[in-house]
């Protein structure tokens, strides 16, 4: 079992490295094509290999109805079957963290909650792999206040780490009926940069494909690189639409994305890391293109 997992992980990394190399080659060809079409000077980094790239351009063609981009291998089969999400907490959780984990399972249709107990991360991830779990969510807290969320996609990654703030439970929202269990429609607002699309891909594949008549909406809205998570149900009354928040409500901010799974820790490659102490950090917008 361990040898097979190591082999699958090695083959996955090789496929990903090959796809990244092909993507860089396509970007160089596209830059050369634009320079030739606009009759301007070639970029400095392309001048040595311009003739070789131009010969390759003669044999390149766009497949009918395709974009030519390689498919993300991590979520290649997402959507064919409903995801199996497992939610757990850090060790010795408080009553509020246990309740928040239970309500997070209500937010994610089909998610199941598991008591952490004394289980190590390695044993936890191995058990999830054996059970066919697609995503493992681990909640963290500080003095009884939920303040962290880790999303690990199985079997090979990625693993995204978020700071969690402003957690409001369902009973604290007020005016609620029963918890809706239907798969929701998703709204991803202002997650249009490269990093924003990556984070949006990680979050949206925690949910199954909804039915067209579903009356539930989960919103991930980006405001100043903070993702606001809201859960609503709506109903039509004639020409008007009534919207009711059913909770829970919280905010997420990504700070680390690794290419491996949770138990690999620092051994996994870092895809992206938040650097808050650089001079340009207050001016940048990471999750949105504008």
mmCIF file of N, CA and C in Angstrom, residues 99-227:
data_model
loop_
_atom_site.group_PDB
_atom_site.id
_atom_site.type_symbol
_atom_site.label_atom_id
_atom_site.label_comp_id
_atom_site.label_asym_id
_atom_site.label_seq_id
_atom_site.Cartn_x
_atom_site.Cartn_y
_atom_site.Cartn_z
ATOM 1 N N UNK A 99 -19.541 22.321 18.020
ATOM 2 C CA UNK A 99 -20.797 22.769 17.431
ATOM 3 C C UNK A 99 -20.571 23.403 16.063
ATOM 4 N N UNK A 100 -19.470 24.141 15.929
ATOM 5 C CA UNK A 100 -19.169 24.749 14.635
ATOM 6 C C UNK A 100 -18.838 23.676 13.596
ATOM 7 N N UNK A 101 -18.140 22.612 13.991
ATOM 8 C CA UNK A 101 -17.860 21.513 13.073
ATOM 9 C C UNK A 101 -19.155 20.824 12.640
ATOM 10 N N UNK A 102 -20.103 20.694 13.545
ATOM 11 C CA UNK A 102 -21.388 20.091 13.192
ATOM 12 C C UNK A 102 -22.139 20.960 12.197
ATOM 13 N N UNK A 103 -22.108 22.270 12.386
ATOM 14 C CA UNK A 103 -22.805 23.163 11.456
ATOM 15 C C UNK A 103 -22.074 23.262 10.124
ATOM 16 N N UNK A 104 -20.760 23.070 10.122
ATOM 17 C CA UNK A 104 -20.030 23.036 8.857
ATOM 18 C C UNK A 104 -20.454 21.826 8.030
ATOM 19 N N UNK A 105 -20.788 20.724 8.701
ATOM 20 C CA UNK A 105 -21.308 19.557 7.976
ATOM 21 C C UNK A 105 -22.684 19.841 7.379
ATOM 22 N N UNK A 106 -23.463 20.711 8.026
ATOM 23 C CA UNK A 106 -24.737 21.111 7.441
ATOM 24 C C UNK A 106 -24.534 22.024 6.239
ATOM 25 N N UNK A 107 -23.466 22.805 6.255
ATOM 26 C CA UNK A 107 -23.167 23.676 5.118
ATOM 27 C C UNK A 107 -22.724 22.872 3.906
ATOM 28 N N UNK A 108 -21.961 21.796 4.130
ATOM 29 C CA UNK A 108 -21.451 20.951 3.050
ATOM 30 C C UNK A 108 -22.326 19.712 2.940
ATOM 31 N N UNK A 109 -23.144 19.583 1.910
ATOM 32 C CA UNK A 109 -24.040 18.413 1.808
ATOM 33 C C UNK A 109 -23.248 17.106 1.735
ATOM 34 N N UNK A 110 -23.650 16.153 2.535
ATOM 35 C CA UNK A 110 -23.004 14.845 2.536
ATOM 36 C C UNK A 110 -21.754 14.757 3.374
ATOM 37 N N UNK A 111 -21.306 15.867 3.992
ATOM 38 C CA UNK A 111 -20.108 15.818 4.822
ATOM 39 C C UNK A 111 -20.395 15.080 6.118
ATOM 40 N N UNK A 112 -19.373 14.433 6.644
ATOM 41 C CA UNK A 112 -19.490 13.688 7.894
ATOM 42 C C UNK A 112 -18.457 14.196 8.882
ATOM 43 N N UNK A 113 -18.844 14.179 10.157
ATOM 44 C CA UNK A 113 -17.949 14.659 11.212
ATOM 45 C C UNK A 113 -17.338 13.469 11.945
ATOM 46 N N UNK A 114 -16.060 13.593 12.248
ATOM 47 C CA UNK A 114 -15.339 12.518 12.933
ATOM 48 C C UNK A 114 -14.660 13.098 14.170
ATOM 49 N N UNK A 115 -14.819 12.421 15.297
ATOM 50 C CA UNK A 115 -14.131 12.826 16.514
ATOM 51 C C UNK A 115 -12.636 12.557 16.372
ATOM 52 N N UNK A 116 -11.828 13.560 16.676
ATOM 53 C CA UNK A 116 -10.382 13.434 16.477
ATOM 54 C C UNK A 116 -9.771 12.460 17.468
ATOM 55 N N UNK A 117 -10.142 12.564 18.720
ATOM 56 C CA UNK A 117 -9.538 11.697 19.727
ATOM 57 C C UNK A 117 -8.039 11.914 19.809
ATOM 58 N N UNK A 118 -7.278 10.829 19.859
ATOM 59 C CA UNK A 118 -5.817 10.907 19.904
ATOM 60 C C UNK A 118 -5.166 10.493 18.587
ATOM 61 N N UNK A 119 -5.926 10.492 17.523
ATOM 62 C CA UNK A 119 -5.413 10.014 16.233
ATOM 63 C C UNK A 119 -4.342 10.956 15.696
ATOM 64 N N UNK A 120 -3.260 10.394 15.210
ATOM 65 C CA UNK A 120 -2.217 11.169 14.541
ATOM 66 C C UNK A 120 -2.670 11.533 13.131
ATOM 67 N N UNK A 121 -2.021 12.566 12.571
ATOM 68 C CA UNK A 121 -2.404 13.016 11.240
ATOM 69 C C UNK A 121 -2.186 11.932 10.189
ATOM 70 N N UNK A 122 -1.060 11.185 10.317
ATOM 71 C CA UNK A 122 -0.789 10.137 9.346
ATOM 72 C C UNK A 122 -1.865 9.077 9.337
ATOM 73 N N UNK A 123 -2.271 8.618 10.530
ATOM 74 C CA UNK A 123 -3.321 7.603 10.626
ATOM 75 C C UNK A 123 -4.656 8.161 10.158
ATOM 76 N N UNK A 124 -4.901 9.446 10.429
ATOM 77 C CA UNK A 124 -6.155 10.073 10.023
ATOM 78 C C UNK A 124 -6.265 10.133 8.498
ATOM 79 N N UNK A 125 -5.197 10.581 7.838
ATOM 80 C CA UNK A 125 -5.222 10.683 6.378
ATOM 81 C C UNK A 125 -5.277 9.295 5.740
ATOM 82 N N UNK A 126 -4.568 8.312 6.317
ATOM 83 C CA UNK A 126 -4.599 6.950 5.777
ATOM 84 C C UNK A 126 -6.005 6.354 5.877
ATOM 85 N N UNK A 127 -6.691 6.605 6.984
ATOM 86 C CA UNK A 127 -8.054 6.096 7.133
ATOM 87 C C UNK A 127 -8.997 6.763 6.135
ATOM 88 N N UNK A 128 -8.810 8.056 5.889
ATOM 89 C CA UNK A 128 -9.654 8.762 4.925
ATOM 90 C C UNK A 128 -9.400 8.249 3.504
ATOM 91 N N UNK A 129 -8.136 7.976 3.184
ATOM 92 C CA UNK A 129 -7.826 7.424 1.858
ATOM 93 C C UNK A 129 -8.486 6.050 1.676
ATOM 94 N N UNK A 130 -8.398 5.222 2.697
ATOM 95 C CA UNK A 130 -8.975 3.885 2.594
ATOM 96 C C UNK A 130 -10.494 3.936 2.465
ATOM 97 N N UNK A 131 -11.125 4.963 3.033
ATOM 98 C CA UNK A 131 -12.580 5.084 2.969
ATOM 99 C C UNK A 131 -13.042 5.824 1.728
ATOM 100 N N UNK A 132 -12.123 6.244 0.871
ATOM 101 C CA UNK A 132 -12.505 6.949 -0.352
ATOM 102 C C UNK A 132 -12.891 8.393 -0.148
ATOM 103 N N UNK A 133 -12.412 9.001 0.942
ATOM 104 C CA UNK A 133 -12.711 10.412 1.203
ATOM 105 C C UNK A 133 -11.947 11.279 0.215
ATOM 106 N N UNK A 134 -12.621 12.294 -0.339
ATOM 107 C CA UNK A 134 -11.989 13.176 -1.319
ATOM 108 C C UNK A 134 -11.378 14.412 -0.684
ATOM 109 N N UNK A 135 -11.938 14.877 0.440
ATOM 110 C CA UNK A 135 -11.430 16.089 1.078
ATOM 111 C C UNK A 135 -11.524 15.937 2.592
ATOM 112 N N UNK A 136 -10.445 16.323 3.266
ATOM 113 C CA UNK A 136 -10.376 16.292 4.727
ATOM 114 C C UNK A 136 -10.270 17.721 5.237
ATOM 115 N N UNK A 137 -11.200 18.116 6.102
ATOM 116 C CA UNK A 137 -11.224 19.454 6.681
ATOM 117 C C UNK A 137 -10.895 19.361 8.160
ATOM 118 N N UNK A 138 -9.943 20.166 8.601
ATOM 119 C CA UNK A 138 -9.531 20.190 10.000
ATOM 120 C C UNK A 138 -9.735 21.606 10.528
ATOM 121 N N UNK A 139 -10.517 21.731 11.600
ATOM 122 C CA UNK A 139 -10.787 23.022 12.232
ATOM 123 C C UNK A 139 -9.868 23.215 13.430
ATOM 124 N N UNK A 140 -9.405 24.460 13.628
ATOM 125 C CA UNK A 140 -8.533 24.807 14.742
ATOM 126 C C UNK A 140 -9.171 25.939 15.541
ATOM 127 N N UNK A 141 -8.694 26.109 16.760
ATOM 128 C CA UNK A 141 -9.260 27.134 17.636
ATOM 129 C C UNK A 141 -8.173 27.713 18.529
ATOM 130 N N UNK A 142 -8.485 28.860 19.112
ATOM 131 C CA UNK A 142 -7.658 29.498 20.126
ATOM 132 C C UNK A 142 -8.573 29.978 21.237
ATOM 133 N N UNK A 143 -8.438 29.376 22.414
ATOM 134 C CA UNK A 143 -9.249 29.723 23.589
ATOM 135 C C UNK A 143 -10.746 29.655 23.285
ATOM 136 N N UNK A 144 -11.150 28.585 22.623
ATOM 137 C CA UNK A 144 -12.562 28.372 22.353
ATOM 138 C C UNK A 144 -13.108 29.113 21.160
ATOM 139 N N UNK A 145 -12.279 29.847 20.426
ATOM 140 C CA UNK A 145 -12.743 30.609 19.258
ATOM 141 C C UNK A 145 -12.183 29.981 17.994
ATOM 142 N N UNK A 146 -13.037 29.523 17.076
ATOM 143 C CA UNK A 146 -12.521 28.942 15.820
ATOM 144 C C UNK A 146 -11.710 29.983 15.046
ATOM 145 N N UNK A 147 -10.486 29.617 14.675
ATOM 146 C CA UNK A 147 -9.629 30.598 14.002
ATOM 147 C C UNK A 147 -8.811 29.994 12.868
ATOM 148 N N UNK A 148 -9.041 28.733 12.493
ATOM 149 C CA UNK A 148 -8.249 28.140 11.421
ATOM 150 C C UNK A 148 -8.990 27.008 10.738
ATOM 151 N N UNK A 149 -8.763 26.887 9.427
ATOM 152 C CA UNK A 149 -9.353 25.814 8.637
ATOM 153 C C UNK A 149 -8.318 25.306 7.650
ATOM 154 N N UNK A 150 -8.144 23.999 7.608
ATOM 155 C CA UNK A 150 -7.234 23.350 6.662
ATOM 156 C C UNK A 150 -8.041 22.425 5.776
ATOM 157 N N UNK A 151 -7.899 22.592 4.458
ATOM 158 C CA UNK A 151 -8.605 21.770 3.467
ATOM 159 C C UNK A 151 -7.558 20.969 2.714
ATOM 160 N N UNK A 152 -7.591 19.636 2.865
ATOM 161 C CA UNK A 152 -6.636 18.755 2.206
ATOM 162 C C UNK A 152 -7.386 17.876 1.228
ATOM 163 N N UNK A 153 -7.042 18.004 -0.065
ATOM 164 C CA UNK A 153 -7.669 17.195 -1.108
ATOM 165 C C UNK A 153 -6.906 15.878 -1.243
ATOM 166 N N UNK A 154 -7.640 14.785 -1.216
ATOM 167 C CA UNK A 154 -7.040 13.456 -1.287
ATOM 168 C C UNK A 154 -7.290 12.849 -2.665
ATOM 169 N N UNK A 155 -6.372 12.002 -3.161
ATOM 170 C CA UNK A 155 -5.269 11.377 -2.421
ATOM 171 C C UNK A 155 -3.925 12.090 -2.512
ATOM 172 N N UNK A 156 -3.760 13.109 -3.372
ATOM 173 C CA UNK A 156 -2.432 13.670 -3.606
ATOM 174 C C UNK A 156 -2.313 15.150 -3.257
ATOM 175 N N UNK A 157 -3.362 15.824 -2.896
ATOM 176 C CA UNK A 157 -3.286 17.241 -2.611
ATOM 177 C C UNK A 157 -4.125 18.021 -3.616
ATOM 178 N N UNK A 158 -4.146 19.346 -3.515
ATOM 179 C CA UNK A 158 -3.332 20.215 -2.658
ATOM 180 C C UNK A 158 -3.923 20.350 -1.261
ATOM 181 N N UNK A 159 -3.192 21.051 -0.390
ATOM 182 C CA UNK A 159 -3.633 21.356 0.959
ATOM 183 C C UNK A 159 -3.612 22.862 1.135
ATOM 184 N N UNK A 160 -4.769 23.451 1.422
ATOM 185 C CA UNK A 160 -4.897 24.899 1.586
ATOM 186 C C UNK A 160 -5.156 25.215 3.050
ATOM 187 N N UNK A 161 -4.438 26.215 3.551
ATOM 188 C CA UNK A 161 -4.582 26.664 4.938
ATOM 189 C C UNK A 161 -5.226 28.051 4.945
ATOM 190 N N UNK A 162 -6.263 28.216 5.779
ATOM 191 C CA UNK A 162 -6.988 29.467 5.881
ATOM 192 C C UNK A 162 -7.023 29.914 7.341
ATOM 193 N N UNK A 163 -6.973 31.213 7.553
ATOM 194 C CA UNK A 163 -7.360 31.766 8.841
ATOM 195 C C UNK A 163 -8.865 31.974 8.826
ATOM 196 N N UNK A 164 -9.521 31.648 9.913
ATOM 197 C CA UNK A 164 -10.976 31.715 10.015
ATOM 198 C C UNK A 164 -11.327 32.732 11.090
ATOM 199 N N UNK A 165 -12.242 33.622 10.788
ATOM 200 C CA UNK A 165 -12.633 34.657 11.738
ATOM 201 C C UNK A 165 -14.120 34.939 11.602
ATOM 202 N N UNK A 166 -14.654 35.618 12.609
ATOM 203 C CA UNK A 166 -16.054 36.037 12.566
ATOM 204 C C UNK A 166 -17.040 34.895 12.496
ATOM 205 N N UNK A 167 -16.752 33.763 13.157
ATOM 206 C CA UNK A 167 -17.660 32.616 13.099
ATOM 207 C C UNK A 167 -18.941 32.914 13.877
ATOM 208 N N UNK A 168 -20.077 32.801 13.180
ATOM 209 C CA UNK A 168 -21.394 33.006 13.784
ATOM 210 C C UNK A 168 -22.197 31.734 13.560
ATOM 211 N N UNK A 169 -22.688 31.131 14.628
ATOM 212 C CA UNK A 169 -23.433 29.881 14.540
ATOM 213 C C UNK A 169 -24.846 30.131 14.054
ATOM 214 N N UNK A 170 -25.535 29.056 13.687
ATOM 215 C CA UNK A 170 -26.869 29.184 13.113
ATOM 216 C C UNK A 170 -27.853 29.804 14.088
ATOM 217 N N UNK A 171 -27.808 29.383 15.345
ATOM 218 C CA UNK A 171 -28.767 29.927 16.299
ATOM 219 C C UNK A 171 -28.477 31.380 16.630
ATOM 220 N N UNK A 172 -27.254 31.838 16.360
ATOM 221 C CA UNK A 172 -26.916 33.237 16.597
ATOM 222 C C UNK A 172 -27.331 34.153 15.451
ATOM 223 N N UNK A 173 -27.602 33.553 14.273
ATOM 224 C CA UNK A 173 -28.104 34.363 13.160
ATOM 225 C C UNK A 173 -29.526 34.799 13.411
ATOM 226 N N UNK A 174 -30.363 33.901 13.932
ATOM 227 C CA UNK A 174 -31.727 34.246 14.320
ATOM 228 C C UNK A 174 -32.730 34.039 13.206
ATOM 229 N N UNK A 175 -33.981 33.701 13.596
ATOM 230 C CA UNK A 175 -35.065 33.569 12.647
ATOM 231 C C UNK A 175 -34.914 32.412 11.689
ATOM 232 N N UNK A 176 -34.499 31.256 12.177
ATOM 233 C CA UNK A 176 -34.191 30.135 11.308
ATOM 234 C C UNK A 176 -35.214 29.023 11.459
ATOM 235 N N UNK A 177 -35.429 28.314 10.364
ATOM 236 C CA UNK A 177 -36.209 27.099 10.411
ATOM 237 C C UNK A 177 -35.289 25.904 10.438
ATOM 238 N N UNK A 178 -35.700 24.828 9.761
ATOM 239 C CA UNK A 178 -34.853 23.659 9.677
ATOM 240 C C UNK A 178 -33.659 23.890 8.768
ATOM 241 N N UNK A 179 -32.616 23.116 8.972
ATOM 242 C CA UNK A 179 -31.397 23.264 8.176
ATOM 243 C C UNK A 179 -31.631 22.696 6.782
ATOM 244 N N UNK A 180 -31.415 23.471 5.710
ATOM 245 C CA UNK A 180 -31.584 22.944 4.353
ATOM 246 C C UNK A 180 -30.471 21.959 4.017
ATOM 247 N N UNK A 181 -30.836 20.838 3.435
ATOM 248 C CA UNK A 181 -29.875 19.785 3.121
ATOM 249 C C UNK A 181 -29.615 19.644 1.631
ATOM 250 N N UNK A 182 -30.290 20.425 0.801
ATOM 251 C CA UNK A 182 -30.101 20.308 -0.647
ATOM 252 C C UNK A 182 -28.741 20.874 -1.042
ATOM 253 N N UNK A 183 -28.195 20.350 -2.134
ATOM 254 C CA UNK A 183 -26.932 20.876 -2.661
ATOM 255 C C UNK A 183 -27.157 22.306 -3.144
ATOM 256 N N UNK A 184 -26.313 23.255 -2.740
ATOM 257 C CA UNK A 184 -26.564 24.662 -3.065
ATOM 258 C C UNK A 184 -25.949 25.062 -4.399
ATOM 259 N N UNK A 185 -26.502 26.140 -4.959
ATOM 260 C CA UNK A 185 -25.819 26.845 -6.034
ATOM 261 C C UNK A 185 -24.696 27.678 -5.428
ATOM 262 N N UNK A 186 -23.600 27.836 -6.150
ATOM 263 C CA UNK A 186 -22.426 28.535 -5.636
ATOM 264 C C UNK A 186 -22.233 29.848 -6.373
ATOM 265 N N UNK A 187 -21.895 30.885 -5.609
ATOM 266 C CA UNK A 187 -21.520 32.182 -6.156
ATOM 267 C C UNK A 187 -20.104 32.492 -5.701
ATOM 268 N N UNK A 188 -19.179 32.603 -6.643
ATOM 269 C CA UNK A 188 -17.798 32.974 -6.349
ATOM 270 C C UNK A 188 -17.572 34.365 -6.918
ATOM 271 N N UNK A 189 -17.553 35.356 -6.042
ATOM 272 C CA UNK A 189 -17.489 36.754 -6.453
ATOM 273 C C UNK A 189 -16.085 37.292 -6.280
ATOM 274 N N UNK A 190 -15.577 37.928 -7.343
ATOM 275 C CA UNK A 190 -14.280 38.612 -7.353
ATOM 276 C C UNK A 190 -13.125 37.670 -7.004
ATOM 277 N N UNK A 191 -13.225 36.425 -7.421
ATOM 278 C CA UNK A 191 -12.112 35.480 -7.318
ATOM 279 C C UNK A 191 -11.613 35.194 -8.739
ATOM 280 N N UNK A 192 -11.089 36.231 -9.397
ATOM 281 C CA UNK A 192 -10.779 36.142 -10.820
ATOM 282 C C UNK A 192 -9.294 36.220 -11.137
ATOM 283 N N UNK A 193 -8.421 36.351 -10.154
ATOM 284 C CA UNK A 193 -6.987 36.282 -10.417
ATOM 285 C C UNK A 193 -6.561 34.820 -10.488
ATOM 286 N N UNK A 194 -5.283 34.587 -10.809
ATOM 287 C CA UNK A 194 -4.803 33.208 -10.872
ATOM 288 C C UNK A 194 -4.920 32.527 -9.521
ATOM 289 N N UNK A 195 -4.511 33.224 -8.461
ATOM 290 C CA UNK A 195 -4.646 32.666 -7.113
ATOM 291 C C UNK A 195 -6.113 32.548 -6.719
ATOM 292 N N UNK A 196 -6.934 33.543 -7.072
ATOM 293 C CA UNK A 196 -8.352 33.482 -6.740
ATOM 294 C C UNK A 196 -9.054 32.312 -7.389
ATOM 295 N N UNK A 197 -8.712 32.023 -8.647
ATOM 296 C CA UNK A 197 -9.310 30.865 -9.321
ATOM 297 C C UNK A 197 -8.856 29.567 -8.674
ATOM 298 N N UNK A 198 -7.595 29.536 -8.244
ATOM 299 C CA UNK A 198 -7.092 28.333 -7.571
ATOM 300 C C UNK A 198 -7.829 28.089 -6.256
ATOM 301 N N UNK A 199 -7.994 29.144 -5.461
ATOM 302 C CA UNK A 199 -8.718 29.012 -4.192
ATOM 303 C C UNK A 199 -10.181 28.676 -4.453
ATOM 304 N N UNK A 200 -10.774 29.297 -5.474
ATOM 305 C CA UNK A 200 -12.156 28.987 -5.806
ATOM 306 C C UNK A 200 -12.346 27.548 -6.232
ATOM 307 N N UNK A 201 -11.362 26.992 -6.958
ATOM 308 C CA UNK A 201 -11.435 25.580 -7.352
ATOM 309 C C UNK A 201 -11.405 24.671 -6.133
ATOM 310 N N UNK A 202 -10.539 24.994 -5.169
ATOM 311 C CA UNK A 202 -10.451 24.168 -3.959
ATOM 312 C C UNK A 202 -11.763 24.197 -3.183
ATOM 313 N N UNK A 203 -12.387 25.381 -3.094
ATOM 314 C CA UNK A 203 -13.602 25.511 -2.290
ATOM 315 C C UNK A 203 -14.826 24.945 -2.996
ATOM 316 N N UNK A 204 -14.944 25.177 -4.290
ATOM 317 C CA UNK A 204 -16.183 24.782 -4.965
ATOM 318 C C UNK A 204 -16.300 23.265 -5.108
ATOM 319 N N UNK A 205 -15.161 22.544 -5.112
ATOM 320 C CA UNK A 205 -15.242 21.098 -5.259
ATOM 321 C C UNK A 205 -15.529 20.393 -3.931
ATOM 322 N N UNK A 206 -15.796 21.153 -2.877
ATOM 323 C CA UNK A 206 -16.309 20.561 -1.647
ATOM 324 C C UNK A 206 -17.811 20.309 -1.731
ATOM 325 N N UNK A 207 -18.470 20.861 -2.763
ATOM 326 C CA UNK A 207 -19.920 20.776 -2.891
ATOM 327 C C UNK A 207 -20.288 19.894 -4.083
ATOM 328 N N UNK A 208 -21.356 19.116 -3.969
ATOM 329 C CA UNK A 208 -21.829 18.338 -5.131
ATOM 330 C C UNK A 208 -22.544 19.236 -6.129
ATOM 331 N N UNK A 209 -22.816 18.688 -7.297
ATOM 332 C CA UNK A 209 -23.534 19.432 -8.335
ATOM 333 C C UNK A 209 -24.987 19.594 -7.894
ATOM 334 N N UNK A 210 -25.517 20.822 -7.880
ATOM 335 C CA UNK A 210 -26.887 21.030 -7.386
ATOM 336 C C UNK A 210 -27.935 20.683 -8.436
ATOM 337 N N UNK A 211 -29.147 20.465 -7.986
ATOM 338 C CA UNK A 211 -30.285 20.305 -8.880
ATOM 339 C C UNK A 211 -30.717 21.676 -9.382
ATOM 340 N N UNK A 212 -31.291 21.749 -10.577
ATOM 341 C CA UNK A 212 -31.705 23.065 -11.090
ATOM 342 C C UNK A 212 -32.747 23.767 -10.225
ATOM 343 N N UNK A 213 -33.601 22.996 -9.514
ATOM 344 C CA UNK A 213 -34.651 23.608 -8.706
ATOM 345 C C UNK A 213 -34.226 23.846 -7.259
ATOM 346 N N UNK A 214 -32.937 23.773 -6.964
ATOM 347 C CA UNK A 214 -32.471 23.999 -5.602
ATOM 348 C C UNK A 214 -32.716 25.447 -5.206
ATOM 349 N N UNK A 215 -33.160 25.664 -3.976
ATOM 350 C CA UNK A 215 -33.476 27.001 -3.467
ATOM 351 C C UNK A 215 -32.455 27.449 -2.415
ATOM 352 N N UNK A 216 -31.259 26.962 -2.569
ATOM 353 C CA UNK A 216 -30.217 27.283 -1.595
ATOM 354 C C UNK A 216 -29.001 27.836 -2.323
ATOM 355 N N UNK A 217 -28.363 28.857 -1.731
ATOM 356 C CA UNK A 217 -27.222 29.534 -2.350
ATOM 357 C C UNK A 217 -26.135 29.714 -1.300
ATOM 358 N N UNK A 218 -24.918 29.311 -1.630
ATOM 359 C CA UNK A 218 -23.743 29.565 -0.792
ATOM 360 C C UNK A 218 -22.838 30.524 -1.548
ATOM 361 N N UNK A 219 -22.457 31.608 -0.891
ATOM 362 C CA UNK A 219 -21.692 32.677 -1.527
ATOM 363 C C UNK A 219 -20.297 32.740 -0.935
ATOM 364 N N UNK A 220 -19.285 32.816 -1.816
ATOM 365 C CA UNK A 220 -17.908 33.101 -1.436
ATOM 366 C C UNK A 220 -17.550 34.435 -2.085
ATOM 367 N N UNK A 221 -17.632 35.502 -1.307
ATOM 368 C CA UNK A 221 -17.418 36.855 -1.824
ATOM 369 C C UNK A 221 -16.096 37.400 -1.304
ATOM 370 N N UNK A 222 -15.249 37.836 -2.216
ATOM 371 C CA UNK A 222 -13.943 38.373 -1.863
ATOM 372 C C UNK A 222 -14.045 39.877 -1.626
ATOM 373 N N UNK A 223 -13.605 40.318 -0.462
ATOM 374 C CA UNK A 223 -13.513 41.739 -0.138
ATOM 375 C C UNK A 223 -12.159 41.989 0.511
ATOM 376 N N UNK A 224 -11.279 42.680 -0.218
ATOM 377 C CA UNK A 224 -9.930 42.992 0.271
ATOM 378 C C UNK A 224 -9.191 41.721 0.694
ATOM 379 N N UNK A 225 -9.250 40.698 -0.165
ATOM 380 C CA UNK A 225 -8.568 39.424 0.042
ATOM 381 C C UNK A 225 -9.083 38.654 1.251
ATOM 382 N N UNK A 226 -10.280 38.951 1.691
ATOM 383 C CA UNK A 226 -10.971 38.181 2.733
ATOM 384 C C UNK A 226 -12.230 37.598 2.105
ATOM 385 N N UNK A 227 -12.407 36.290 2.198
ATOM 386 C CA UNK A 227 -13.531 35.599 1.573
ATOM 387 C C UNK A 227 -14.663 35.500 2.589
#
